[in-house]
Short mmCIF file of C-alpha atoms in Angstrom, two decimals:
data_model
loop_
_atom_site.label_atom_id
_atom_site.label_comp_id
_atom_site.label_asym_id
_atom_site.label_seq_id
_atom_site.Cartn_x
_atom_site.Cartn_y
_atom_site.Cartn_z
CA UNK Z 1 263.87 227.05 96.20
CA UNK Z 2 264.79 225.89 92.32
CA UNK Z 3 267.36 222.90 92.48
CA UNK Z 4 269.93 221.83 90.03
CA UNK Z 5 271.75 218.61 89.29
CA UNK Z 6 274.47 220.67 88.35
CA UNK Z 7 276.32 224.19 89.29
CA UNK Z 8 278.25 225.18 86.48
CA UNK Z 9 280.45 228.66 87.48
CA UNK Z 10 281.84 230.76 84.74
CA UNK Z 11 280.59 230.95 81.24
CA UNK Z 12 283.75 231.19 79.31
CA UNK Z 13 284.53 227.92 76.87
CA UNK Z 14 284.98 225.36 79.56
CA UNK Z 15 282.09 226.36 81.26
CA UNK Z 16 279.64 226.85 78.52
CA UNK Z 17 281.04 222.84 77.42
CA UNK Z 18 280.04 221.93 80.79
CA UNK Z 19 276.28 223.05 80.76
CA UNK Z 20 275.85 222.07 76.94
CA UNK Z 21 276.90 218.15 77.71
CA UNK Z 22 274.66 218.00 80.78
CA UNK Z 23 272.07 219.59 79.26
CA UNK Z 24 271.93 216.88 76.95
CA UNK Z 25 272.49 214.20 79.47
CA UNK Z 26 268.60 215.44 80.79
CA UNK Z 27 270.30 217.12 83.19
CA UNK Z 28 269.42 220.69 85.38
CA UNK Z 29 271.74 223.02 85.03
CA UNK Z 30 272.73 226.58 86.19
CA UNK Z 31 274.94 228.79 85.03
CA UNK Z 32 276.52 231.68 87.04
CA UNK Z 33 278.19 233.91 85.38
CA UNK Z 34 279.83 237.38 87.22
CA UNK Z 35 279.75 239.88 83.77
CA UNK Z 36 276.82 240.75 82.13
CA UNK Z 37 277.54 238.41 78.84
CA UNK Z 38 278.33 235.15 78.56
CA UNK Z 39 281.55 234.01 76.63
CA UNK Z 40 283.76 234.45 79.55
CA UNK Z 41 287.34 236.81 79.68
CA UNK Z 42 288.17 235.21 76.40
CA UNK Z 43 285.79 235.71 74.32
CA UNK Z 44 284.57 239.60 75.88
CA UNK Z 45 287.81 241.36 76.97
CA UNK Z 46 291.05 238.94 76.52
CA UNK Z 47 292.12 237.36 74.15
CA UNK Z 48 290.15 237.44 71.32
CA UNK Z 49 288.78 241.11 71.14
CA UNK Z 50 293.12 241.91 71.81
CA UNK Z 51 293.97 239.67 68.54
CA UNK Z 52 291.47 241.58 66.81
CA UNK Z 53 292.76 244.95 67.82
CA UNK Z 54 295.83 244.03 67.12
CA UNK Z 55 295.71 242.15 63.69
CA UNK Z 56 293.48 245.58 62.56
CA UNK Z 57 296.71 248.22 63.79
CA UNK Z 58 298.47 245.72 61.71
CA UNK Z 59 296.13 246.01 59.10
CA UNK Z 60 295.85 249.97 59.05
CA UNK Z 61 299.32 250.60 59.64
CA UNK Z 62 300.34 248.82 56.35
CA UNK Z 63 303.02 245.81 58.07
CA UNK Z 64 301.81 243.11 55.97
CA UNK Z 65 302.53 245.16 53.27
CA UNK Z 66 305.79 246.62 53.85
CA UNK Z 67 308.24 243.92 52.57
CA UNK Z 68 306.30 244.78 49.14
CA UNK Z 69 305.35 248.21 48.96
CA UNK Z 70 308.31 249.68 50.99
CA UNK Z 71 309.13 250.64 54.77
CA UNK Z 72 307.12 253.85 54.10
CA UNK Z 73 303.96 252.30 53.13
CA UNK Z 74 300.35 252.97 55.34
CA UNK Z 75 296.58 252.15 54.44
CA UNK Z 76 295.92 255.30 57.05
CA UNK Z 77 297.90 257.67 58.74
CA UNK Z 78 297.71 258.31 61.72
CA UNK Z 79 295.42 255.99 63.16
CA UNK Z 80 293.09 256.67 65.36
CA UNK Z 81 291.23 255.03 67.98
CA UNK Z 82 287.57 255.77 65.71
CA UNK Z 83 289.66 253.21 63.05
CA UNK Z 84 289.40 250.12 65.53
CA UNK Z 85 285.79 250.63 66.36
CA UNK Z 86 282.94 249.60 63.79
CA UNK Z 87 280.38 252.24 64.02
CA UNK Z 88 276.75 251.98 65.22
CA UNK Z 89 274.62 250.42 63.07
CA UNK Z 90 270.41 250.63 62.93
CA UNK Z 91 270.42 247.17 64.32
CA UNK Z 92 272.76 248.37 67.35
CA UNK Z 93 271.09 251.72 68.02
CA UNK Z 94 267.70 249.46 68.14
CA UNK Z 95 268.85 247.37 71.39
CA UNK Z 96 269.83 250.40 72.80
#
């Protein structure tokens, strides 16, 4: 059976803090982490990934640029969801 000095649940920012400083203090240390990534709710499906969606609607719908342009004003219309997803790249289709 492996043993730890230290149990460190969760991977988000607090978590991955946690591991990093008692790493460095020579310490062992496991991380458990329930989602297949590390990064935590933050980082993989809260906030962060919803500010980016929403700053790009804001983007493509033209908002920014309203007060200068006019009400009517739109870098795309309509937007779709294709418009808020980067597409594949070579260097994503090769982890797949």
């Amino acid at each position: 059976m492996e043993t730890y000095d230290l149990l460190v649940i969760g991977s988000g920012p607090a978590g991955q803090r946690a591991a990093i400083q008692a790493s460095k203090f020579g310490k062992r240390v496991a991380l458990i982490e329930k989602m297949e990534v590390v990064g935590g709710a933050a980082i993989n499906t809260g906030t962060i990934p919803s500010k980016t969606m929403r700053e790009a609607v804001l983007h493509l719908s033209g908002f920014y640029w309203q007060s200068i342009y006019g009400v009517n004003y739109r870098v795309k219309e309509p937007i779709t969801m294709a418009d808020l997803f980067l597409p594949r790249t070579a260097c994503d289709q090769d982890r797949d």
